[in-house]
mmCIF file of C-alpha atoms and ligand atoms in Angstrom:
data_model
loop_
_atom_site.group_PDB
_atom_site.id
_atom_site.type_symbol
_atom_site.label_atom_id
_atom_site.label_comp_id
_atom_site.label_asym_id
_atom_site.label_seq_id
_atom_site.Cartn_x
_atom_site.Cartn_y
_atom_site.Cartn_z
ATOM 1 C CA MET A 1 61.084 -0.434 60.699
ATOM 2 C CA ALA A 2 57.828 -2.384 60.170
ATOM 3 C CA LYS A 3 57.549 -5.554 58.051
ATOM 4 C CA THR A 4 54.827 -6.872 55.731
ATOM 5 C CA GLY A 5 55.476 -10.573 55.289
ATOM 6 C CA ASN A 6 59.227 -10.612 54.793
ATOM 7 C CA ILE A 7 59.355 -7.177 53.219
ATOM 8 C CA PRO A 8 60.746 -4.228 55.210
ATOM 9 C CA VAL A 9 58.458 -1.185 55.190
ATOM 10 C CA THR A 10 59.522 2.402 55.765
ATOM 11 C CA LEU A 11 56.368 4.453 56.323
ATOM 12 C CA ILE A 12 55.922 7.998 55.030
ATOM 13 C CA ASP A 13 55.940 10.826 57.587
ATOM 14 C CA LYS A 14 52.893 12.614 56.206
ATOM 15 C CA SER A 15 50.298 10.863 54.045
ATOM 16 C CA ALA A 16 48.822 12.681 51.020
ATOM 17 C CA HIS A 17 45.523 10.806 51.491
ATOM 18 C CA ALA A 18 43.605 13.674 53.125
ATOM 19 C CA GLU A 19 44.488 16.041 50.242
ATOM 20 C CA THR A 20 43.471 13.595 47.502
ATOM 21 C CA ALA A 21 40.222 14.369 45.654
ATOM 22 C CA PHE A 22 38.525 10.958 46.012
ATOM 23 C CA ASP A 23 35.191 12.415 44.853
ATOM 24 C CA SER A 24 36.562 13.291 41.384
ATOM 25 C CA LEU A 25 39.128 10.618 40.555
ATOM 26 C CA GLY A 26 40.390 10.474 37.008
ATOM 27 C CA PHE A 27 43.142 8.161 35.821
ATOM 28 C CA GLY A 28 46.751 8.608 36.879
ATOM 29 C CA ASP A 29 46.618 12.065 38.477
ATOM 30 C CA ALA A 30 46.892 10.890 42.087
ATOM 31 C CA PHE A 31 49.288 8.364 43.620
ATOM 32 C CA SER A 32 49.398 6.518 46.921
ATOM 33 C CA ASP A 33 52.084 7.229 49.520
ATOM 34 C CA HIS A 34 54.436 4.273 49.035
ATOM 35 C CA MET A 35 56.142 2.232 46.347
ATOM 36 C CA LEU A 36 57.856 -1.115 46.259
ATOM 37 C CA LEU A 37 61.425 -1.288 44.989
ATOM 38 C CA CYS A 38 63.509 -4.324 44.158
ATOM 39 C CA ASP A 39 66.886 -4.671 42.423
ATOM 40 C CA TRP A 40 68.249 -7.272 40.074
ATOM 41 C CA ALA A 41 71.997 -7.714 40.281
ATOM 42 C CA ASP A 42 74.428 -10.643 40.351
ATOM 43 C CA GLY A 43 71.829 -12.904 38.776
ATOM 44 C CA GLU A 44 68.911 -12.450 41.192
ATOM 45 C CA TRP A 45 66.082 -10.180 42.297
ATOM 46 C CA LYS A 46 66.949 -8.951 45.779
ATOM 47 C CA SER A 47 66.102 -6.537 48.582
ATOM 48 C CA PRO A 48 62.378 -5.960 47.974
ATOM 49 C CA ARG A 49 61.338 -3.034 50.144
ATOM 50 C CA ILE A 50 58.376 -0.701 50.570
ATOM 51 C CA VAL A 51 59.385 2.936 50.960
ATOM 52 C CA PRO A 52 57.785 6.382 50.626
ATOM 53 C CA ARG A 53 57.141 7.213 46.938
ATOM 54 C CA GLU A 54 59.806 9.612 45.736
ATOM 55 C CA PRO A 55 61.896 10.273 42.594
ATOM 56 C CA LEU A 56 64.379 7.528 41.741
ATOM 57 C CA LYS A 57 68.079 8.230 41.421
ATOM 58 C CA VAL A 58 69.019 6.942 37.960
ATOM 59 C CA ASP A 59 72.326 6.736 36.096
ATOM 60 C CA PRO A 60 72.103 9.184 33.144
ATOM 61 C CA ALA A 61 73.388 6.386 30.863
ATOM 62 C CA ALA A 62 70.826 3.831 32.126
ATOM 63 C CA LEU A 63 70.224 1.361 29.284
ATOM 64 C CA GLY A 64 66.483 1.367 29.981
ATOM 65 C CA LEU A 65 66.293 5.089 29.264
ATOM 66 C CA HIS A 66 68.472 5.029 26.144
ATOM 67 C CA TYR A 67 67.412 1.839 24.424
ATOM 68 C CA GLY A 68 63.957 1.174 25.830
ATOM 69 C CA GLN A 69 64.736 -1.970 27.806
ATOM 70 C CA SER A 70 61.650 -1.494 29.926
ATOM 71 C CA VAL A 71 58.396 -3.384 30.546
ATOM 72 C CA PHE A 72 55.316 -2.758 32.676
ATOM 73 C CA GLU A 73 51.948 -4.113 33.790
ATOM 74 C CA GLY A 74 48.612 -2.750 34.941
ATOM 75 C CA LEU A 75 46.149 -4.412 37.321
ATOM 76 C CA LYS A 76 43.646 -3.277 39.911
ATOM 77 C CA ALA A 77 42.733 -3.856 43.574
ATOM 78 C CA TYR A 78 39.026 -3.473 44.417
ATOM 79 C CA ARG A 79 37.017 -3.134 47.635
ATOM 80 C CA GLY A 80 34.306 -5.695 48.265
ATOM 81 C CA THR A 81 30.961 -3.878 48.341
ATOM 82 C CA ALA A 82 29.510 -5.951 51.171
ATOM 83 C CA ASP A 83 32.558 -7.353 52.983
ATOM 84 C CA ASN A 84 35.085 -4.531 52.382
ATOM 85 C CA ARG A 85 37.743 -7.171 51.605
ATOM 86 C CA ILE A 86 40.493 -6.331 49.113
ATOM 87 C CA ARG A 87 40.386 -8.202 45.807
ATOM 88 C CA LEU A 88 43.010 -8.438 43.077
ATOM 89 C CA PHE A 89 41.621 -9.402 39.659
ATOM 90 C CA ARG A 90 43.582 -12.190 37.913
ATOM 91 C CA PRO A 91 47.052 -11.069 39.108
ATOM 92 C CA ASP A 92 48.456 -14.403 37.887
ATOM 93 C CA ARG A 93 47.654 -13.321 34.323
ATOM 94 C CA ASN A 94 49.502 -10.038 34.724
ATOM 95 C CA ALA A 95 52.475 -11.781 36.318
ATOM 96 C CA GLN A 96 52.647 -14.270 33.419
ATOM 97 C CA ARG A 97 52.348 -11.494 30.849
ATOM 98 C CA LEU A 98 55.103 -9.501 32.578
ATOM 99 C CA ALA A 99 57.318 -12.578 32.331
ATOM 100 C CA ALA A 100 56.521 -12.865 28.612
ATOM 101 C CA SER A 101 57.288 -9.170 28.070
ATOM 102 C CA CYS A 102 60.558 -9.584 30.005
ATOM 103 C CA ASN A 103 61.481 -12.513 27.796
ATOM 104 C CA ARG A 104 60.932 -10.432 24.624
ATOM 105 C CA LEU A 105 63.055 -7.558 25.987
ATOM 106 C CA CYS A 106 65.860 -9.756 27.446
ATOM 107 C CA ILE A 107 64.961 -8.713 31.007
ATOM 108 C CA PRO A 108 65.188 -11.250 33.858
ATOM 109 C CA ALA A 109 61.595 -11.843 34.992
ATOM 110 C CA PRO A 110 60.566 -12.106 38.648
ATOM 111 C CA ALA A 111 58.822 -15.422 39.414
ATOM 112 C CA PRO A 112 55.047 -14.852 39.040
ATOM 113 C CA ASP A 113 54.241 -15.946 42.637
ATOM 114 C CA GLN A 114 56.972 -13.702 43.976
ATOM 115 C CA LEU A 115 55.644 -10.731 42.035
ATOM 116 C CA ILE A 116 52.091 -11.353 43.297
ATOM 117 C CA ASP A 117 53.432 -11.452 46.882
ATOM 118 C CA TRP A 118 55.147 -8.112 46.375
ATOM 119 C CA ILE A 119 52.013 -6.588 44.832
ATOM 120 C CA SER A 120 49.891 -7.913 47.719
ATOM 121 C CA SER A 121 52.322 -6.506 50.285
ATOM 122 C CA LEU A 122 52.198 -3.038 48.740
ATOM 123 C CA VAL A 123 48.395 -3.159 48.443
ATOM 124 C CA ALA A 124 48.126 -4.198 52.120
ATOM 125 C CA VAL A 125 50.212 -1.176 53.151
ATOM 126 C CA GLU A 126 48.149 1.103 50.864
ATOM 127 C CA ALA A 127 44.731 -0.349 51.825
ATOM 128 C CA LYS A 128 43.240 3.043 52.720
ATOM 129 C CA TRP A 129 43.964 4.215 49.155
ATOM 130 C CA ILE A 130 41.520 1.750 47.577
ATOM 131 C CA PRO A 131 38.416 3.761 46.630
ATOM 132 C CA GLU A 132 35.067 2.422 47.823
ATOM 133 C CA LYS A 133 32.889 3.495 44.887
ATOM 134 C CA PHE A 134 31.668 0.821 42.436
ATOM 135 C CA GLY A 135 33.890 0.974 39.359
ATOM 136 C CA GLU A 136 36.794 2.680 41.106
ATOM 137 C CA ALA A 137 39.957 0.889 42.175
ATOM 138 C CA LEU A 138 43.592 1.131 43.167
ATOM 139 C CA TYR A 139 45.504 0.764 39.903
ATOM 140 C CA ILE A 140 48.800 -1.039 40.379
ATOM 141 C CA ARG A 141 51.643 -0.391 37.984
ATOM 142 C CA PRO A 142 54.683 -2.704 38.196
ATOM 143 C CA MET A 143 57.522 -1.557 35.921
ATOM 144 C CA ILE A 144 60.996 -2.948 35.301
ATOM 145 C CA PHE A 145 63.754 -1.051 33.551
ATOM 146 C CA ALA A 146 67.457 -1.485 32.912
ATOM 147 C CA THR A 147 69.438 0.724 35.290
ATOM 148 C CA GLU A 148 72.981 -0.179 34.326
ATOM 149 C CA GLY A 149 74.825 2.796 32.870
ATOM 150 C CA HIS A 150 76.386 1.732 29.557
ATOM 151 C CA LEU A 151 76.399 2.787 25.932
ATOM 152 C CA ALA A 152 76.646 -0.486 24.013
ATOM 153 C CA VAL A 153 73.372 -1.859 22.691
ATOM 154 C CA ARG A 154 73.086 -5.045 24.759
ATOM 155 C CA PRO A 155 71.000 -6.418 27.637
ATOM 156 C CA ALA A 156 71.866 -4.732 30.930
ATOM 157 C CA ASN A 157 73.371 -6.347 34.010
ATOM 158 C CA GLN A 158 71.278 -4.337 36.468
ATOM 159 C CA TYR A 159 67.539 -3.666 36.677
ATOM 160 C CA THR A 160 65.073 -2.014 39.030
ATOM 161 C CA LEU A 161 61.517 -3.166 39.609
ATOM 162 C CA VAL A 162 59.236 -0.461 40.932
ATOM 163 C CA ILE A 163 55.561 -0.860 41.807
ATOM 164 C CA VAL A 164 53.478 2.273 42.257
ATOM 165 C CA ALA A 165 49.757 2.517 42.987
ATOM 166 C CA ALA A 166 47.130 5.082 42.008
ATOM 167 C CA PRO A 167 43.491 5.435 43.080
ATOM 168 C CA VAL A 168 41.560 5.670 39.807
ATOM 169 C CA GLY A 169 38.120 6.327 38.397
ATOM 170 C CA GLN A 170 37.279 6.288 34.697
ATOM 171 C CA TYR A 171 40.095 6.159 32.135
ATOM 172 C CA PHE A 172 38.222 8.062 29.429
ATOM 173 C CA ALA A 173 36.995 11.502 30.409
ATOM 174 C CA GLN A 174 34.426 11.848 27.627
ATOM 175 C CA TYR A 175 31.502 11.789 30.112
ATOM 176 C CA GLY A 176 29.860 8.510 29.114
ATOM 177 C CA ARG A 177 29.648 9.356 25.398
ATOM 178 C CA PRO A 178 30.637 6.381 23.191
ATOM 179 C CA LEU A 179 34.111 6.832 21.723
ATOM 180 C CA ARG A 180 34.864 8.191 18.256
ATOM 181 C CA VAL A 181 37.764 6.197 16.876
ATOM 182 C CA LYS A 182 40.060 6.677 13.904
ATOM 183 C CA ALA A 183 41.365 3.602 12.064
ATOM 184 C CA GLU A 184 44.988 4.545 11.448
ATOM 185 C CA ASP A 185 45.974 3.718 7.874
ATOM 186 C CA ARG A 186 49.323 5.528 7.750
ATOM 187 C CA TYR A 187 51.211 4.941 10.992
ATOM 188 C CA THR A 188 51.719 1.391 12.313
ATOM 189 C CA ARG A 189 51.805 0.220 15.941
ATOM 190 C CA ALA A 190 53.309 -3.234 15.428
ATOM 191 C CA THR A 191 54.392 -5.567 12.691
ATOM 192 C CA SER A 192 54.933 -9.287 12.527
ATOM 193 C CA GLY A 193 58.035 -10.282 14.503
ATOM 194 C CA GLY A 194 58.084 -6.980 16.441
ATOM 195 C CA THR A 195 57.180 -6.248 20.055
ATOM 196 C CA GLY A 196 53.410 -5.742 19.658
ATOM 197 C CA ALA A 197 52.472 -8.493 22.108
ATOM 198 C CA ALA A 198 54.812 -7.177 24.824
ATOM 199 C CA LYS A 199 53.891 -4.453 27.277
ATOM 200 C CA THR A 200 56.969 -2.367 26.656
ATOM 201 C CA ALA A 201 57.481 1.388 26.804
ATOM 202 C CA GLY A 202 58.422 1.805 23.131
ATOM 203 C CA ASN A 203 55.049 0.490 21.933
ATOM 204 C CA TYR A 204 53.369 3.391 23.706
ATOM 205 C CA GLY A 205 55.891 6.141 22.890
ATOM 206 C CA ALA A 206 55.557 5.352 19.187
ATOM 207 C CA THR A 207 51.795 5.965 19.304
ATOM 208 C CA LEU A 208 51.923 9.459 20.811
ATOM 209 C CA LYS A 209 52.297 11.413 17.561
ATOM 210 C CA PRO A 210 49.490 9.549 15.742
ATOM 211 C CA MET A 211 47.310 9.878 18.880
ATOM 212 C CA PHE A 212 47.978 13.608 19.017
ATOM 213 C CA GLU A 213 47.026 13.966 15.341
ATOM 214 C CA ALA A 214 43.862 11.881 15.832
ATOM 215 C CA ALA A 215 42.874 13.954 18.884
ATOM 216 C CA SER A 216 43.339 17.176 16.914
ATOM 217 C CA GLN A 217 40.902 15.735 14.312
ATOM 218 C CA GLY A 218 38.319 15.132 17.062
ATOM 219 C CA PHE A 219 38.896 11.423 17.760
ATOM 220 C CA ASP A 220 39.109 9.835 21.230
ATOM 221 C CA GLN A 221 41.207 6.802 20.252
ATOM 222 C CA ILE A 222 43.009 5.071 17.424
ATOM 223 C CA LEU A 223 42.217 1.629 16.094
ATOM 224 C CA TRP A 224 45.533 0.142 14.977
ATOM 225 C CA LEU A 225 45.535 -1.921 11.806
ATOM 226 C CA ASP A 226 47.908 -4.612 10.567
ATOM 227 C CA GLY A 227 51.297 -3.318 9.460
ATOM 228 C CA ASP A 228 51.339 -4.983 6.023
ATOM 229 C CA GLU A 229 48.154 -3.756 4.373
ATOM 230 C CA HIS A 230 46.431 -1.497 6.929
ATOM 231 C CA ALA A 231 43.307 -3.496 6.152
ATOM 232 C CA PHE A 232 42.674 -5.623 9.278
ATOM 233 C CA ALA A 233 41.648 -4.491 12.782
ATOM 234 C CA GLU A 234 44.204 -5.127 15.550
ATOM 235 C CA GLU A 235 43.800 -3.248 18.853
ATOM 236 C CA ALA A 236 43.126 0.208 20.191
ATOM 237 C CA GLY A 237 46.413 0.857 21.997
ATOM 238 C CA GLN A 238 44.950 1.254 25.478
ATOM 239 C CA MET A 239 42.464 -1.597 25.049
ATOM 240 C CA ASN A 240 41.473 -4.546 22.855
ATOM 241 C CA ILE A 241 38.575 -4.170 20.425
ATOM 242 C CA PHE A 242 35.363 -6.198 19.966
ATOM 243 C CA PHE A 243 32.690 -6.174 17.239
ATOM 244 C CA ARG A 244 29.217 -7.656 17.602
ATOM 245 C CA ILE A 245 27.980 -8.699 14.163
ATOM 246 C CA GLY A 246 24.531 -10.228 14.428
ATOM 247 C CA ASN A 247 24.753 -12.668 17.322
ATOM 248 C CA GLU A 248 28.497 -13.224 17.163
ATOM 249 C CA VAL A 249 31.119 -11.201 19.011
ATOM 250 C CA ILE A 250 34.469 -11.037 17.228
ATOM 251 C CA THR A 251 37.837 -9.811 18.452
ATOM 252 C CA PRO A 252 41.130 -9.913 16.513
ATOM 253 C CA GLU A 253 43.088 -13.089 17.225
ATOM 254 C CA LEU A 254 46.385 -12.988 19.142
ATOM 255 C CA SER A 255 48.661 -13.017 16.135
ATOM 256 C CA GLY A 256 51.744 -11.664 17.939
ATOM 257 C CA THR A 257 51.112 -8.016 17.069
ATOM 258 C CA ILE A 258 48.447 -7.230 19.682
ATOM 259 C CA LEU A 259 48.529 -7.210 23.457
ATOM 260 C CA PRO A 260 46.979 -10.319 25.049
ATOM 261 C CA GLY A 261 44.638 -8.372 27.334
ATOM 262 C CA VAL A 262 43.506 -9.852 30.650
ATOM 263 C CA THR A 263 40.126 -8.131 30.253
ATOM 264 C CA ARG A 264 39.991 -9.386 26.632
ATOM 265 C CA ASP A 265 40.392 -12.949 27.880
ATOM 266 C CA SER A 266 37.798 -12.415 30.643
ATOM 267 C CA VAL A 267 35.295 -10.973 28.140
ATOM 268 C CA LEU A 268 35.719 -13.993 25.840
ATOM 269 C CA SER A 269 35.203 -16.357 28.801
ATOM 270 C CA LEU A 270 32.075 -14.572 30.054
ATOM 271 C CA LEU A 271 30.516 -14.459 26.584
ATOM 272 C CA LYS A 272 31.082 -18.195 26.124
ATOM 273 C CA GLN A 273 29.617 -18.879 29.577
ATOM 274 C CA TRP A 274 26.533 -16.853 28.612
ATOM 275 C CA GLY A 275 26.072 -18.941 25.460
ATOM 276 C CA ILE A 276 27.061 -16.092 23.136
ATOM 277 C CA LYS A 277 29.249 -17.022 20.191
ATOM 278 C CA ALA A 278 32.624 -15.361 20.793
ATOM 279 C CA THR A 279 35.347 -15.721 18.193
ATOM 280 C CA ALA A 280 38.973 -14.576 18.008
ATOM 281 C CA ARG A 281 39.882 -14.252 14.344
ATOM 282 C CA ARG A 282 41.214 -11.888 11.704
ATOM 283 C CA ILE A 283 38.636 -9.260 10.824
ATOM 284 C CA SER A 284 39.014 -6.908 7.894
ATOM 285 C CA MET A 285 37.865 -3.334 7.574
ATOM 286 C CA ALA A 286 36.038 -4.430 4.394
ATOM 287 C CA GLU A 287 33.986 -6.936 6.438
ATOM 288 C CA LEU A 288 33.197 -4.248 9.021
ATOM 289 C CA ARG A 289 32.141 -1.852 6.256
ATOM 290 C CA LYS A 290 29.801 -4.494 4.817
ATOM 291 C CA ALA A 291 28.348 -5.199 8.281
ATOM 292 C CA THR A 292 27.689 -1.474 8.733
ATOM 293 C CA GLU A 293 25.971 -1.247 5.339
ATOM 294 C CA SER A 294 23.763 -4.258 6.051
ATOM 295 C CA GLU A 295 23.024 -2.898 9.572
ATOM 296 C CA ASN A 296 24.409 -6.075 11.120
ATOM 297 C CA LEU A 297 27.111 -4.302 13.110
ATOM 298 C CA LEU A 298 25.219 -4.075 16.385
ATOM 299 C CA GLU A 299 27.995 -3.080 18.795
ATOM 300 C CA ILE A 300 31.626 -2.037 18.916
ATOM 301 C CA PHE A 301 33.413 -1.865 22.256
ATOM 302 C CA GLY A 302 36.859 -1.755 23.786
ATOM 303 C CA ALA A 303 38.032 -3.725 26.830
ATOM 304 C CA GLY A 304 41.073 -3.256 29.038
ATOM 305 C CA THR A 305 42.148 -2.994 32.656
ATOM 306 C CA ALA A 306 42.217 0.790 32.677
ATOM 307 C CA ALA A 307 39.259 1.222 30.303
ATOM 308 C CA VAL A 308 37.097 -1.677 31.682
ATOM 309 C CA VAL A 309 34.475 -2.031 28.882
ATOM 310 C CA VAL A 310 33.704 1.064 26.850
ATOM 311 C CA PRO A 311 31.279 1.453 23.921
ATOM 312 C CA VAL A 312 32.511 2.808 20.588
ATOM 313 C CA ASP A 313 30.197 4.917 18.460
ATOM 314 C CA SER A 314 32.084 4.737 15.174
ATOM 315 C CA ILE A 315 35.427 4.077 13.557
ATOM 316 C CA GLN A 316 36.421 6.281 10.668
ATOM 317 C CA TYR A 317 38.341 4.258 8.090
ATOM 318 C CA GLN A 318 39.504 6.368 5.154
ATOM 319 C CA ASP A 319 36.303 7.927 3.758
ATOM 320 C CA PHE A 320 33.839 5.604 5.537
ATOM 321 C CA ASP A 321 32.342 5.540 9.024
ATOM 322 C CA ILE A 322 32.099 2.050 10.473
ATOM 323 C CA ARG A 323 29.202 2.561 12.814
ATOM 324 C CA ALA A 324 27.477 0.548 15.545
ATOM 325 C CA ARG A 325 23.865 0.915 16.625
ATOM 326 C CA PRO A 326 23.424 3.405 19.498
ATOM 327 C CA PRO A 327 24.199 1.689 22.869
ATOM 328 C CA SER A 328 21.175 0.515 24.820
ATOM 329 C CA ALA A 329 20.698 -0.504 28.449
ATOM 330 C CA ASN A 330 20.669 -4.190 27.430
ATOM 331 C CA SER A 331 23.684 -4.117 25.137
ATOM 332 C CA ILE A 332 26.311 -6.820 25.551
ATOM 333 C CA SER A 333 28.974 -4.218 26.375
ATOM 334 C CA GLN A 334 26.835 -2.866 29.224
ATOM 335 C CA ARG A 335 26.237 -6.393 30.547
ATOM 336 C CA LEU A 336 29.962 -7.139 30.397
ATOM 337 C CA PHE A 337 30.818 -3.868 32.153
ATOM 338 C CA GLN A 338 28.380 -4.556 34.995
ATOM 339 C CA SER A 339 29.316 -8.238 35.294
ATOM 340 C CA LEU A 340 33.066 -7.687 35.422
ATOM 341 C CA LEU A 341 32.711 -4.996 38.061
ATOM 342 C CA ALA A 342 30.254 -7.137 40.050
ATOM 343 C CA ILE A 343 32.875 -9.921 40.151
ATOM 344 C CA GLN A 344 35.658 -7.476 40.980
ATOM 345 C CA HIS A 345 33.664 -5.913 43.850
ATOM 346 C CA GLY A 346 32.538 -9.331 45.146
ATOM 347 C CA GLN A 347 28.846 -8.768 44.405
ATOM 348 C CA VAL A 348 28.496 -12.131 42.640
ATOM 349 C CA ASP A 349 30.197 -15.496 43.070
ATOM 350 C CA ASP A 350 33.666 -15.736 41.572
ATOM 351 C CA THR A 351 32.930 -18.966 39.715
ATOM 352 C CA ASN A 352 36.042 -18.628 37.524
ATOM 353 C CA ASN A 353 38.469 -18.203 40.455
ATOM 354 C CA TRP A 354 39.612 -14.862 39.103
ATOM 355 C CA ILE A 355 39.859 -13.124 42.480
ATOM 356 C CA GLN A 356 42.831 -13.229 44.801
ATOM 357 C CA PHE A 357 42.239 -11.687 48.241
ATOM 358 C CA VAL A 358 44.727 -9.450 50.023
ATOM 359 C CA ASP A 359 44.444 -9.719 53.775
ATOM 360 C CA THR A 360 45.526 -6.970 56.108
ATOM 361 C CA GLU A 361 46.276 -8.054 59.663
HETATM 362 C C1 COI B 401 46.009 -0.918 31.232
HETATM 363 O O1 COI B 401 44.847 -1.049 30.822
HETATM 364 O O2 COI B 401 46.352 -1.322 32.360
HETATM 365 C C2 COI B 401 47.020 -0.262 30.429
HETATM 366 O O3 COI B 401 48.172 -0.482 30.673
HETATM 367 C C3 COI B 401 46.591 0.649 29.345
HETATM 368 C C4 COI B 401 47.182 2.025 29.375
HETATM 369 C C5 COI B 401 46.784 2.848 30.548
HETATM 370 C C6 COI B 401 48.640 2.065 29.081
#
């Protein structure tokens, strides 16, 4: 048995790499060969190990399956364009957010540095799975769920952490067309005091029916609104949302009901560094309607790890279309998209210290 750092590695007999369609990568269809497993029992995370990816054996009464005690993360490993080195983008942020999600769901969190070590070890083993194309990456999905079999509604005594990896291209398959979004004024994603800021399975399961209905009406995404009045923009479920009104870029503030996106934070930092006014505050649909009518709504875009930065054409809110100007080559969203990827692929200096390298011996 090989070892990466202190982690035992059992290698797969036959890699699926040669059969993977790297020239037409979507999001989440293909997976790498291995996964990292780790168990929490008797008060500690123990026995991290890298093994061939295969179905898990799970107790049919596992508390994570029945009561949703489950959290996850998403981050990416990129290839350096010039130096071919492997770069993780802000893994410390994901590790901190996982800890916050764990706290909300009563799950014991792995120490952030420990988690980053485990992620790096898996990425080192799966190095050949990192695509080389600009904009493509190895998406890393850590997930923790309660494995103890029990029927009482209470925090479990046993958990499994699993990290899988997937070579990915674009998240949205709408061929570069800006997204058509529906502002959801009936269903609610999160309310004050709920789990909206945590990356937990239930937040996503609850959005499937509204997403299905929106898709059948021709929309690509939903913009979630506040749970009290359905009058204020929150987030888009798979990404945070930004509005450029005149020369200011606005994104909803972190009020506890939206996910604190790592890309959201990076976008705000870059805009400030470029001297563009970037504000996190409450923004109402009425204000967005007014900005559309006065032709001051210059851009709408989403930002997230999976989505990167993606322009939005319009958001239908009740009987009105909140609409941005058509995207141009010098739009802020295009500049953000290029700049983030340039940092992630090592094409420009990492002046913010956002990159963590993974070295393979
Ligand atoms: C991400 O951007 O990493 C996400 O987790 C969004 C979605 C694919 C669930």
